[in-house]
Coordinates of C-alpha atoms in Angstrom, one line a residue:
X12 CA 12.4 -18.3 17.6
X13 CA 11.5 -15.9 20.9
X14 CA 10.8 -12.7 21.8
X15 CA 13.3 -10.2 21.7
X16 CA 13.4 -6.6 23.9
X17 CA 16.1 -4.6 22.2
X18 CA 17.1 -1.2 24.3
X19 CA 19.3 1.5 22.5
X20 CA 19.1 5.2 22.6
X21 CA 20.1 5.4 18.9
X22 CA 17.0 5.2 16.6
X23 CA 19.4 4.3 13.8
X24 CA 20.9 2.1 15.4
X25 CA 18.2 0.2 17.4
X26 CA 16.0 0.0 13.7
X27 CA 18.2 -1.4 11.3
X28 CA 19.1 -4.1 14.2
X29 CA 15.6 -4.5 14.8
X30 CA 15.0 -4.9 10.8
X31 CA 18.1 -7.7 10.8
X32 CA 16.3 -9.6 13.4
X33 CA 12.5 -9.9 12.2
X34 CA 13.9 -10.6 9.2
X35 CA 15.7 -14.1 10.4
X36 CA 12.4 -14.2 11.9
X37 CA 12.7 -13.1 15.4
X38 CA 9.8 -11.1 17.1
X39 CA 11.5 -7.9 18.3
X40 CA 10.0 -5.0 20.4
X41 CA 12.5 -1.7 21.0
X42 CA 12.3 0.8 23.4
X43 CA 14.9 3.9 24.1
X44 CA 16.1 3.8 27.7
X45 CA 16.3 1.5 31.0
X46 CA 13.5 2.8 32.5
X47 CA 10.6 2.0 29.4
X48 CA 12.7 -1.4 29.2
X49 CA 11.6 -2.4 32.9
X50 CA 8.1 -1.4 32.1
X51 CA 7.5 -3.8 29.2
X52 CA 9.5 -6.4 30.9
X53 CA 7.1 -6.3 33.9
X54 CA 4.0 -5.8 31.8
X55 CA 4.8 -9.1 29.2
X56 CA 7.2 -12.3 29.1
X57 CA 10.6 -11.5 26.9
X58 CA 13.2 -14.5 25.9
X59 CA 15.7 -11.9 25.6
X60 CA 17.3 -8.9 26.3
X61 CA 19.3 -6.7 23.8
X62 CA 21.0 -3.5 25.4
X63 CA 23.5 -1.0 24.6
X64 CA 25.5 -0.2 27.4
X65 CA 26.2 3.5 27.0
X66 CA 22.5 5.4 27.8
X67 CA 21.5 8.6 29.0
X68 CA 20.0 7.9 32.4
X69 CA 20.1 3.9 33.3
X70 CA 23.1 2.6 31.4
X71 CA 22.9 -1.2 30.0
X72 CA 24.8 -2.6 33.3
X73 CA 22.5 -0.9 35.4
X74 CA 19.8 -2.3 33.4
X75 CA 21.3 -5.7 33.4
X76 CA 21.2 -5.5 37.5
X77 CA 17.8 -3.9 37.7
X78 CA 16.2 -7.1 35.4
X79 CA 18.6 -9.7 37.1
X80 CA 17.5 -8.4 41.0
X81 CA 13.6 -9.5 39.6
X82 CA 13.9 -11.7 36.5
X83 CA 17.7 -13.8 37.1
X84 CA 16.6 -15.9 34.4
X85 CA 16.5 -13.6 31.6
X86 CA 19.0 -14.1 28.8
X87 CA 20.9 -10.2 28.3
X88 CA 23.4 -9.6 25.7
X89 CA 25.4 -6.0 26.1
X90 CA 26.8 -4.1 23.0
X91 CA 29.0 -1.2 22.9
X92 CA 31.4 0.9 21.0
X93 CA 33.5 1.6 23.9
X94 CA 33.4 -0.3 26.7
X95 CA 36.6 -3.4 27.4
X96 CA 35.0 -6.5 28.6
X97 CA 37.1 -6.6 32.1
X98 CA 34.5 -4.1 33.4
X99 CA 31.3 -6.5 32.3
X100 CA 33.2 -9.9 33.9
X101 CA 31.2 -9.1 37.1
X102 CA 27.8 -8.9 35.1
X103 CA 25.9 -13.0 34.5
X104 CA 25.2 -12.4 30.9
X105 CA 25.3 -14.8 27.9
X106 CA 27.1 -12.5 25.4
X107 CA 28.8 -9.1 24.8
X108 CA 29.1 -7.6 21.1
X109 CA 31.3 -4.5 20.2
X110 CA 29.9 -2.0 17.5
X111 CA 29.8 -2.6 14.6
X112 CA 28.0 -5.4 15.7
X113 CA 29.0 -9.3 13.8
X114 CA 25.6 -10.0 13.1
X115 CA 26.3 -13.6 12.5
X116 CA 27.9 -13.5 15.8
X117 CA 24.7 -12.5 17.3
X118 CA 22.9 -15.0 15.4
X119 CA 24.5 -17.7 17.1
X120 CA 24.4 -16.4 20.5
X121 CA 20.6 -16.4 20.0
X122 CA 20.1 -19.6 18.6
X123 CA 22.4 -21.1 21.3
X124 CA 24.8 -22.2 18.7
X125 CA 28.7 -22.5 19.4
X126 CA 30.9 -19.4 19.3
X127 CA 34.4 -20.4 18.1
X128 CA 37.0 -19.5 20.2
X129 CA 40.5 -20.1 21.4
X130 CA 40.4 -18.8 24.3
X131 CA 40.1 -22.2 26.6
X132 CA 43.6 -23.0 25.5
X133 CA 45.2 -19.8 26.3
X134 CA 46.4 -20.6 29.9
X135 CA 48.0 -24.1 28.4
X136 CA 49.4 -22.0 25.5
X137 CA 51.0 -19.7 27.7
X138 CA 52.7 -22.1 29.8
X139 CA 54.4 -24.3 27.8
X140 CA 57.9 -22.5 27.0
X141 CA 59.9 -25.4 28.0
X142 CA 61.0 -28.8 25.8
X143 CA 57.9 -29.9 23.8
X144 CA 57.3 -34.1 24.4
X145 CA 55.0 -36.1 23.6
X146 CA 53.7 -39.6 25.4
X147 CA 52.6 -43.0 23.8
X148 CA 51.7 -46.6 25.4
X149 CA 52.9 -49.6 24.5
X150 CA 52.5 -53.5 25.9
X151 CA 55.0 -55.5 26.8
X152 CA 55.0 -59.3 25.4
X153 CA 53.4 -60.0 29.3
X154 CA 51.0 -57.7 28.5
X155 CA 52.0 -55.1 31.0
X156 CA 51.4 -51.6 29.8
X157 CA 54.8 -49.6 28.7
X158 CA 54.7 -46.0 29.3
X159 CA 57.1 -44.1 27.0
X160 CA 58.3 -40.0 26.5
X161 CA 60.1 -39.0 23.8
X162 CA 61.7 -35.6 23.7
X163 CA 60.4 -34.4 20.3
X164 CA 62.7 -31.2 20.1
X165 CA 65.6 -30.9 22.1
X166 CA 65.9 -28.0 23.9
X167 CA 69.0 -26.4 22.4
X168 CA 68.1 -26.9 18.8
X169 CA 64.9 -25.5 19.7
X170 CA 66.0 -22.7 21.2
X171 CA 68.4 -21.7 18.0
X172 CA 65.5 -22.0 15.8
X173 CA 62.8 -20.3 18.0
X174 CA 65.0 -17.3 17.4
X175 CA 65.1 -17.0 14.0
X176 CA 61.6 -18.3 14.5
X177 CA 60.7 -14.7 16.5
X178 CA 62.6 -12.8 14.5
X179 CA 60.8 -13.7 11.2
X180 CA 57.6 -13.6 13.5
X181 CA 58.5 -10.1 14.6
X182 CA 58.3 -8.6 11.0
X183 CA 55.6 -11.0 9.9
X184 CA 53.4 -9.0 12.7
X185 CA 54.7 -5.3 11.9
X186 CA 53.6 -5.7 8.2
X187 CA 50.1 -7.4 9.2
X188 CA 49.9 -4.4 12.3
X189 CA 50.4 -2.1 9.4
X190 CA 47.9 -3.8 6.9
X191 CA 45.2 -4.0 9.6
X192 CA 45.9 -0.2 10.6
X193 CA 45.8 0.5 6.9
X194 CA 42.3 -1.0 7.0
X195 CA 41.3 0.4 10.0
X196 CA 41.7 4.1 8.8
X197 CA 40.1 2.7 5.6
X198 CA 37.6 1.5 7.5
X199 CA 37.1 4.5 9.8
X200 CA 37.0 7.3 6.5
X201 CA 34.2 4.5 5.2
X202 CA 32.3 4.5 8.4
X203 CA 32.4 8.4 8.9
X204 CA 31.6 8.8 4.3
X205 CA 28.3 6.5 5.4
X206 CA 27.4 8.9 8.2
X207 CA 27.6 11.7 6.4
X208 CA 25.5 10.1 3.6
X209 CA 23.0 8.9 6.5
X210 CA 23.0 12.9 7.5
X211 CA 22.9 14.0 4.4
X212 CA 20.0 11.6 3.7
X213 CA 18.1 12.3 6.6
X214 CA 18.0 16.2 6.1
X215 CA 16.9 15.6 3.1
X216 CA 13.8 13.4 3.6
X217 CA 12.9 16.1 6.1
X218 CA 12.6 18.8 4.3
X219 CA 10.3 17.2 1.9
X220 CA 7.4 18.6 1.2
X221 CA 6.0 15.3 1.2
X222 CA 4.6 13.0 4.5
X223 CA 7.3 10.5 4.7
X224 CA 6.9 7.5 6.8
X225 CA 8.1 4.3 6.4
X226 CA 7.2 0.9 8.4
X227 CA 8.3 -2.1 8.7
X228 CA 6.6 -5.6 7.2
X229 CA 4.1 -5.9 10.4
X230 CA 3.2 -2.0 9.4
X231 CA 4.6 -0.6 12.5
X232 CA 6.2 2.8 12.2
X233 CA 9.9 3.3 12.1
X234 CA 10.3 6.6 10.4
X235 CA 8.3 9.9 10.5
X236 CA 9.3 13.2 8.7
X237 CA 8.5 16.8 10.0
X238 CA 5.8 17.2 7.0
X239 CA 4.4 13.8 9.1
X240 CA 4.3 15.7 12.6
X241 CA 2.6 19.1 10.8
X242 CA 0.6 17.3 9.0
X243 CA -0.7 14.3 11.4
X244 CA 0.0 16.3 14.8
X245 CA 1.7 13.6 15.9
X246 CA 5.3 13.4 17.1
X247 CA 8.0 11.3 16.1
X248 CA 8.3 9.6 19.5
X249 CA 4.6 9.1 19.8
X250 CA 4.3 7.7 16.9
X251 CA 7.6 5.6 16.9
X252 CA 6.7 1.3 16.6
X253 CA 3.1 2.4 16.6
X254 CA 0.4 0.5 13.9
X255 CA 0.0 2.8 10.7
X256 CA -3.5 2.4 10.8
X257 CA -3.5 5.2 13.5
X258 CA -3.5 7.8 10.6
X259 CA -6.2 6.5 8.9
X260 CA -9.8 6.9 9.4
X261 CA -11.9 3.0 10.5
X262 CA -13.6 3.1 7.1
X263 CA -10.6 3.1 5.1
X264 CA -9.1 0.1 7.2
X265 CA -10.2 -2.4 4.2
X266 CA -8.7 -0.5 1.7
X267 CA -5.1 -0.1 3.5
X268 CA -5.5 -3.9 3.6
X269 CA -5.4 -3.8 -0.3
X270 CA -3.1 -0.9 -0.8
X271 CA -0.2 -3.0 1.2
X272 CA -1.4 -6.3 -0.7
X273 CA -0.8 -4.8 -4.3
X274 CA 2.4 -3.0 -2.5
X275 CA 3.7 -6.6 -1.5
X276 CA 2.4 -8.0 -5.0
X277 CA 3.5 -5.9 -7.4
X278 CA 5.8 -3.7 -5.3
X279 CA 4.0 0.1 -5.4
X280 CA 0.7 1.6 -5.1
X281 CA -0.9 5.0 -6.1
X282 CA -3.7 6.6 -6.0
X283 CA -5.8 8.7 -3.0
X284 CA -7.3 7.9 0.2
X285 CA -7.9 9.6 3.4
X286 CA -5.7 10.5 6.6
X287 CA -6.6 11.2 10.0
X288 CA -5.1 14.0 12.3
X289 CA -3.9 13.4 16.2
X290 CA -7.4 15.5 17.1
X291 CA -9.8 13.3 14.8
X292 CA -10.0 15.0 11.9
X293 CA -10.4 13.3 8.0
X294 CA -8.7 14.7 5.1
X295 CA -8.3 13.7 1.6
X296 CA -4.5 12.9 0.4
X297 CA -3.0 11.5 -2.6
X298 CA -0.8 8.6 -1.4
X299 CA 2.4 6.5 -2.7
X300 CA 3.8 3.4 -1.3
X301 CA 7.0 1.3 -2.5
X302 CA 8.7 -1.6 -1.2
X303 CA 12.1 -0.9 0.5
X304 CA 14.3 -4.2 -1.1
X305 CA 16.9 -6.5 0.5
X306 CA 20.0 -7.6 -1.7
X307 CA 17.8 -10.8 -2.2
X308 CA 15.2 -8.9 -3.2
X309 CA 13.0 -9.3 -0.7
X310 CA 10.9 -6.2 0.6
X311 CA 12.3 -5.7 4.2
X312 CA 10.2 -2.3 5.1
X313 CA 7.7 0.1 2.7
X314 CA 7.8 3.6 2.2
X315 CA 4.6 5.2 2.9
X316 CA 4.6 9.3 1.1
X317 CA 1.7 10.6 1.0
X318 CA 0.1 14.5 1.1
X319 CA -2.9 16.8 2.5
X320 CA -5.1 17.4 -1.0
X321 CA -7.4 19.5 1.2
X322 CA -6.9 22.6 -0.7
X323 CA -7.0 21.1 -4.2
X324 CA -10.3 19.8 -3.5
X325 CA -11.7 22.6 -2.7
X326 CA -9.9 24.3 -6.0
X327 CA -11.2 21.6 -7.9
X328 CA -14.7 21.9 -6.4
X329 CA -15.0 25.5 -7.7
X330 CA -13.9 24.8 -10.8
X331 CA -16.2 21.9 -11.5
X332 CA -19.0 24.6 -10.3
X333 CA -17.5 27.5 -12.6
X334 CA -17.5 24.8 -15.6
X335 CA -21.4 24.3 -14.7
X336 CA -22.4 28.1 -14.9
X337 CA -20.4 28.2 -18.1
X338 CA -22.4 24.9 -19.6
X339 CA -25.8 26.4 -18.4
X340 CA -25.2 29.5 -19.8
X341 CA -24.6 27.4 -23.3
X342 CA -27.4 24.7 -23.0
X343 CA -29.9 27.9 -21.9
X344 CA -31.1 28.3 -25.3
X345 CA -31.8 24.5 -25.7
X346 CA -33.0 24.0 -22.4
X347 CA -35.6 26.8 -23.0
X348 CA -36.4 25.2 -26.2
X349 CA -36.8 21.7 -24.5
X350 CA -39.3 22.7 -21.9
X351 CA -41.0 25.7 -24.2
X352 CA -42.4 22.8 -26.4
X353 CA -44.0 21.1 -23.7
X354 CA -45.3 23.9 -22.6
X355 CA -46.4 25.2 -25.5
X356 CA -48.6 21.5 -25.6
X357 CA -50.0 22.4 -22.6
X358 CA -50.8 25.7 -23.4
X359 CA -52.8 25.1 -26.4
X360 CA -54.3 22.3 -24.6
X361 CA -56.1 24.7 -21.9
X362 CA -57.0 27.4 -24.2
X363 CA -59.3 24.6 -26.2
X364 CA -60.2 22.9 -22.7
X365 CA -61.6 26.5 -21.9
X366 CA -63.3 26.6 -25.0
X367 CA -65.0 23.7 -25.0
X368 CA -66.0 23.7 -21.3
X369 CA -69.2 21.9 -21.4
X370 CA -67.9 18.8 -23.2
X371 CA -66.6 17.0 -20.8
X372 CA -64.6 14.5 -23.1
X373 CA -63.3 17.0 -25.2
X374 CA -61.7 18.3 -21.8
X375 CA -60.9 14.9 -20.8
X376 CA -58.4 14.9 -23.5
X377 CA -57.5 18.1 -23.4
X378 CA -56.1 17.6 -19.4
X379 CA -54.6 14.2 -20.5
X380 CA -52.6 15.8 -23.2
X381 CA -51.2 18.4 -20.8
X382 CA -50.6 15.6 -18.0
X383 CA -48.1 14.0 -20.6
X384 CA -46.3 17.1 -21.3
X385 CA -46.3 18.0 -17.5
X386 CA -44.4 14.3 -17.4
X387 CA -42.3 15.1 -20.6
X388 CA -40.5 18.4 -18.4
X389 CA -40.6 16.7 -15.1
X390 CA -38.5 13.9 -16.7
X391 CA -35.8 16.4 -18.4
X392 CA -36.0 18.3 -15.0
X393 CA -34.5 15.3 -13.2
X394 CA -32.2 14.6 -15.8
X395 CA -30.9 17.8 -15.6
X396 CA -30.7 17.2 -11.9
X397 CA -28.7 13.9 -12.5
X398 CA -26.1 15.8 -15.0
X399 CA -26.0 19.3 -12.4
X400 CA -25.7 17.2 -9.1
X401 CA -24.9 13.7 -8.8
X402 CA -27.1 11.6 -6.4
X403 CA -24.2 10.2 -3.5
X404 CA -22.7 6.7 -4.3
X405 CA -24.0 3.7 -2.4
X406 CA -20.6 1.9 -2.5
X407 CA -20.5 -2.3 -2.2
X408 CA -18.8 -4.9 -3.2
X409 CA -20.5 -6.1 -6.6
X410 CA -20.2 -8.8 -9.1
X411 CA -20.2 -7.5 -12.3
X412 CA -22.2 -10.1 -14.2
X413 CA -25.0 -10.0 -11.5
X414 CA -25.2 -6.7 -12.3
X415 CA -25.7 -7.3 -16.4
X416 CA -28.0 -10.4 -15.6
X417 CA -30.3 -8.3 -13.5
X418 CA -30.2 -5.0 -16.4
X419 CA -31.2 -7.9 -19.2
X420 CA -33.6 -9.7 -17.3
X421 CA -35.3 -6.4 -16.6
X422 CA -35.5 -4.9 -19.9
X423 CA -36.8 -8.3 -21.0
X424 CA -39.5 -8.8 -18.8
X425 CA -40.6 -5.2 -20.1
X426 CA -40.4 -6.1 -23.7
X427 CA -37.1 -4.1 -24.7
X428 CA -34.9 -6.8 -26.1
X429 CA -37.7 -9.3 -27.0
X430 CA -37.7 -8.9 -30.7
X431 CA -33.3 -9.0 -30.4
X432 CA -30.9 -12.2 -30.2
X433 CA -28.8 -11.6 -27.3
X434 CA -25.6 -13.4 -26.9
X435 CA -23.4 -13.4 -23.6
X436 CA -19.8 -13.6 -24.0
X437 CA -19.2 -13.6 -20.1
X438 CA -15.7 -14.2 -18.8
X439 CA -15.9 -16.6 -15.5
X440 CA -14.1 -15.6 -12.1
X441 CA -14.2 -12.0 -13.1
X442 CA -12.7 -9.9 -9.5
X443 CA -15.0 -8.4 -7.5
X444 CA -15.5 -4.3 -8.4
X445 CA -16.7 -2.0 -5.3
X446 CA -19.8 0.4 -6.5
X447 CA -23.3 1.5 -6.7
X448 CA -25.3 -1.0 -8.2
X449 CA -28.5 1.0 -9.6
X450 CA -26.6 3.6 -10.7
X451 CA -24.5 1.1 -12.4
X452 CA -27.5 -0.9 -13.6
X453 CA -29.0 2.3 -15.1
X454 CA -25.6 3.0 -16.9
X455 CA -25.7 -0.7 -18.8
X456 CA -29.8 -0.2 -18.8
X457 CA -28.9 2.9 -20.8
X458 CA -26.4 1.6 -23.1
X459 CA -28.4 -2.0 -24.0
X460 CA -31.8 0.4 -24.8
X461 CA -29.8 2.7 -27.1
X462 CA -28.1 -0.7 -28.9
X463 CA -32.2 -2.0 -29.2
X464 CA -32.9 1.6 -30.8
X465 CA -30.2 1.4 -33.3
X466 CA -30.9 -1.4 -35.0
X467 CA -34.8 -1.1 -35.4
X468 CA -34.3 -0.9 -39.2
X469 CA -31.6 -3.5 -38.9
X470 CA -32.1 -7.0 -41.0
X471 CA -29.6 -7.9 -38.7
X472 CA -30.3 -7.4 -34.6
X473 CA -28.0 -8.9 -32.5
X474 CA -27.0 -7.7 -29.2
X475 CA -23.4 -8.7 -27.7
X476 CA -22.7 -7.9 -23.6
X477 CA -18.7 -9.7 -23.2
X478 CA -16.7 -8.9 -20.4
X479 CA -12.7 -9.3 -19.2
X480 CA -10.6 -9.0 -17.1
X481 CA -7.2 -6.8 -17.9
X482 CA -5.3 -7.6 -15.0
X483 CA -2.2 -5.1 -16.1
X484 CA -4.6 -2.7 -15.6
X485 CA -6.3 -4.4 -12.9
X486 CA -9.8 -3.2 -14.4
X487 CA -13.0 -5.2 -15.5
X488 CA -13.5 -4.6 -19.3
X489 CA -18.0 -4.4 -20.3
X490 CA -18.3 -4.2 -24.1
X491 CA -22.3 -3.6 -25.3
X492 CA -22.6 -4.0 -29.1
X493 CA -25.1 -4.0 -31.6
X494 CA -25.9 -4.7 -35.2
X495 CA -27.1 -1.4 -36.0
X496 CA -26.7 1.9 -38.5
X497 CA -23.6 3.0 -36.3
X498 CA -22.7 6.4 -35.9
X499 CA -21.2 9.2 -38.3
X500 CA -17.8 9.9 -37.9
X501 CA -18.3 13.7 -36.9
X502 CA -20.7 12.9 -34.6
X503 CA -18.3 10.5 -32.7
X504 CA -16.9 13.6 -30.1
X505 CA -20.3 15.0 -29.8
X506 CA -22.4 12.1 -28.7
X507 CA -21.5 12.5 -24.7
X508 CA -22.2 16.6 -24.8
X509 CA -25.6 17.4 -23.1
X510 CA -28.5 17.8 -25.7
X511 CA -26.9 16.6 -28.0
X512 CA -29.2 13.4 -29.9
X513 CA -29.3 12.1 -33.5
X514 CA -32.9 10.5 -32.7
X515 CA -36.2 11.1 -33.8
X516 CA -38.3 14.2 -32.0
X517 CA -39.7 12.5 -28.1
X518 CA -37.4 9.3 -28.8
X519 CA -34.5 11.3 -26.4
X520 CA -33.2 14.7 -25.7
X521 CA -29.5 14.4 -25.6
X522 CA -29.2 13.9 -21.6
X523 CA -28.8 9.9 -21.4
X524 CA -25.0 9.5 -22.4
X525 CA -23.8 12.5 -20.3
X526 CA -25.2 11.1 -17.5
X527 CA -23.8 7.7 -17.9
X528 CA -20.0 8.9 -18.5
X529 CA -20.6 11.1 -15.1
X530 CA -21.4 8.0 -13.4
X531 CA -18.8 5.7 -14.5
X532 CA -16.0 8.4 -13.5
X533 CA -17.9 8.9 -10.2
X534 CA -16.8 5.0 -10.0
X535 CA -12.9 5.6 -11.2
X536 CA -13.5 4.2 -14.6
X537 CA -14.1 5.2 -18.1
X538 CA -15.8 4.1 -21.2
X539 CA -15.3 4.7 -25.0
X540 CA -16.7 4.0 -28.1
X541 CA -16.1 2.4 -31.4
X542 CA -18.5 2.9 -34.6
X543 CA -18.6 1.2 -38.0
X544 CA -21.5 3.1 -40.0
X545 CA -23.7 0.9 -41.3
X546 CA -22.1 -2.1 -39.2
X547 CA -22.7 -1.4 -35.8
X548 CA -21.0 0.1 -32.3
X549 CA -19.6 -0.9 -29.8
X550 CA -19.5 1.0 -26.4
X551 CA -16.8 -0.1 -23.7
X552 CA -17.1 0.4 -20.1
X553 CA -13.9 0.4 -18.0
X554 CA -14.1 0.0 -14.2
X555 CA -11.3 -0.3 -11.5
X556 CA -11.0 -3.4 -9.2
X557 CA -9.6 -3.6 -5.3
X558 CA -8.3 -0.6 -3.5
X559 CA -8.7 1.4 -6.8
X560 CA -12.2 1.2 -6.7
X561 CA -14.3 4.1 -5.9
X562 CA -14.8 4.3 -2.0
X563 CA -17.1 5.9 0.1
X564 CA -18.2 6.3 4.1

């Protein structure tokens, strides 16, 4: 439709103009002042010009001379509040518009449409105060062309009723002057109300405590609070028509793909992410967006508020490390006991070793024995490890039933599900999740190998992996379930606390379900569990899809 270069000094102004335009589908680029306008006009090719005429510095018929003297092809239409139109009849432009602008008006003007107008017939009009006539032709029976004039109001009778004619014109036009002054006042106590709302507005976006911004459909900034300029280190002005993606760090870029997708989709987003500063730096923030709606409904702009979760972090990060000391200090005792049996083992194992010396098998066995407890601690010790300190997330984009089709074809090429009848109830077209695929196959490799447990003194051993997708929710459901002796009631809110197991002595020690529930939050999700005793259970993994995935650099 072309390319638009609108110039006005009034941010308001010039951005809900620029809104109305790219939103009948018209490219627009703005710019505050004469001098920036000449710049951009040299530097790329422009269809049209859009000025205001009253400017600090180069005013718009300044401007309008400046283009003209190197581009007199350029199509410039002038606005203004106060200026007549005798004192732009000098100036070759293709239309002038008085605030508050007709937009329809300007529509036309720019699609090179008609503008109606009576002002062609205004000389004729003017003119014609004497006897109105009007001319026919005729032919004669010789066929010779007969011009007639017939007076079609004589003068005097004319005259007489043109009077009464003004007269009743006269007060017809002093009670439509006083309607249309009526209006105007209305109109002007309207216009000065919606300024003072505007203010009003305005003040109070900026003293959020919030990062206010919002942007346009193209994601080009129109509005920046002065939480945004403390908190970025960016101005207004130097941020002003810029890309959004200029507060956020390159690896997020993806993600703020999806965050304006489900914005556009489903209207808002919320969640965290990460900002960038002015000098480089990253920081965590938590971050809303919501579509800003036309009368038609359709989202013309989004509002972007976001804030610096620096601190809270940090907060958070100390408390997760005070909530460790507490735990250790309550799993002492059973950590002592868990490694004080091996060691024990061990123990008893050298002092017979050293008293049977000079039989070598006998010592044999002895060393083996305390090799295998050796093994026993060095396994709790990296479980411990695992619960204490997560290993980092190695974050990709993952299909959820590769993932289960590579856990059960491991565990039966090492013999763990042979003796079990496994049924998939996979759900096709599942969405993609983002996250760390061995940790994730180690949570499911977990789960499946505790199912195969419980049901060893099952008549009934049948093992269930079903998936879904809740899109409400926008997560993918994984349900494992067996056929086994379930689990007691009062054991239910127990079974994810470290050390805590219901199995048989060197069949687990209590650290295998903790660590799975710490690594499916690491990943944004959750999972729960159902028990029938006697029946079976059923253990349900919930993890997040698209920008609410877990991330990671």
């Amino acid at each position: 439709m072309g390319k638009i270069l609108l110039v006005d000094d009034d941010q308001s102004a010039r951005v809900t103009l620029s809104i109305a335009l790219k939103s009948e589908g018209f490219s627009v680029e703005i710019v505050d002042g004469g001098e920036e306008a000449l710049q951009r006009i040299d530097q790329g090719a422009y269809d049209w010009v859009i000025s205001d005429v009253n400017m600090p510095g180069m005013n718009g018929m300044e401007l309008v001379q400046r283009i003209q003297a190197v581009r007199p092809d350029m199509q410039i239409i002038l606005i203004s509040a106060y200026r007549s139109r005798d004192e732009l009849k000098d100036l070759k432009i293709c239309g002038f518009l008085e605030k508050p602008i007709d937009i329809q008006k300007l529509y036309r003007i720019l699609r090179h449409e008609p503008v109606p107008s009576v002002e062609p017939f205004a000389p004729w009009i003017n003119r014609s105060t004497g006897g109105l006539t009007t001319k026919s032709r005729t032919r004669d029976p010789d066929r010779s062309e007969v011009i007639q004039f017939k007076d079609a109001l004589a003068r005097q009778e004319f005259e007489k009723r043109t009077f009464n004619f003004y007269e009743l014109l006269e007060k017809k036009v002093e009670e439509r002057t006083r309607e249309l002054l009526e209006k105007q006042r209305n109109l002007e106590d309207a216009y000065f109300e919606l300024r003072k709302t505007k203010r009003y507005l305005e003040n109070l976006i900026d003293a959020s405590p919030e990062c206010v911004i919002s942007t346009d459909v193209e994601k080009g900034i129109l509005s920046f609070n002065t939480m945004a300029e403390k908190t970025f280190g960016y101005t207004r002005d130097e941020v002003f028509g810029k890309p959004i993606s200029i507060l956020r760090p390159r690896w997020v870029e993806k993600k703020n793909e999806e965050i304006y997708e489900m914005t556009f989709r489903e209207g808002r987003w919320n969640g965290e992410s990460e900002g960038m500063r002015k000098n480089g730096e990253v920081f965590p923030m938590s971050l809303f967006t919501s579509g800003v709606l036309d009368e038609e409904g359709k989202i013309i702009a989004v509002l972007d508020m976001s804030r610096d979760i620096t601190e809270e972090k940090k907060m958070e990060q100390q408390l997760l490390y005070a909530e460790k000391l507490s735990v250790l200090g309550q799993l002492a005792p059973k950590i002592a006991h868990e490694i004080n049996n091996p060691l024990h083992v061990i123990s008893a194992n050298l002092q017979f070793a050293q008293m049977v010396q000079d039989d070598r098998e006998k010592v044999k066995t002895c060393l083996e024995k305390g090799l295998q407890e050796v093994g026993r601690i060095e396994h709790l010790t990296r479980q411990l490890m695992d619960v204490a300190r997560p290993t980092e997330l190695n974050i990709c984009e993952l299909s959820i039933e590769d993932v289960l089709e590579n856990t059960l074809l491991f565990l039966k090429d090492v013999g763990e599900i042979k003796r079990l009848e496994v049924r998939r109830n996979f759900t096709r077209g599942l969405p993609r999740i983002s996250g760390d695929q061995s940790q994730l196959e180690q949570v499911f490799r977990n789960l499946i190998i505790n199912a195969s447990q419980a049901m060893e003194g099952s008549s009934s051993r049948i093992l269930t992996v079903s998936t879904r997708f809740l899109p409400d929710l926008r997560y993918v459901e994984v349900t494992v379930s067996d056929t086994g002796c379930g689990i007691p009631k009062e054991n239910l809110e127990k079974i994810f606390e470290p050390f805590f197991t219901t199995k048989e002595k060197g069949k687990g020690n209590g650290l295998g379900l903790p660590i799975i529930k710490g690594i499916v939050e690491r990943h944004k999700g959750r999972i729960e569990v159902t028990s029938r005793p006697g029946e079976g259970t059923d253990f349900t993994v919930f993890l997040p899809t698209g920008a609410q995935a877990a991330g990671g650099h």
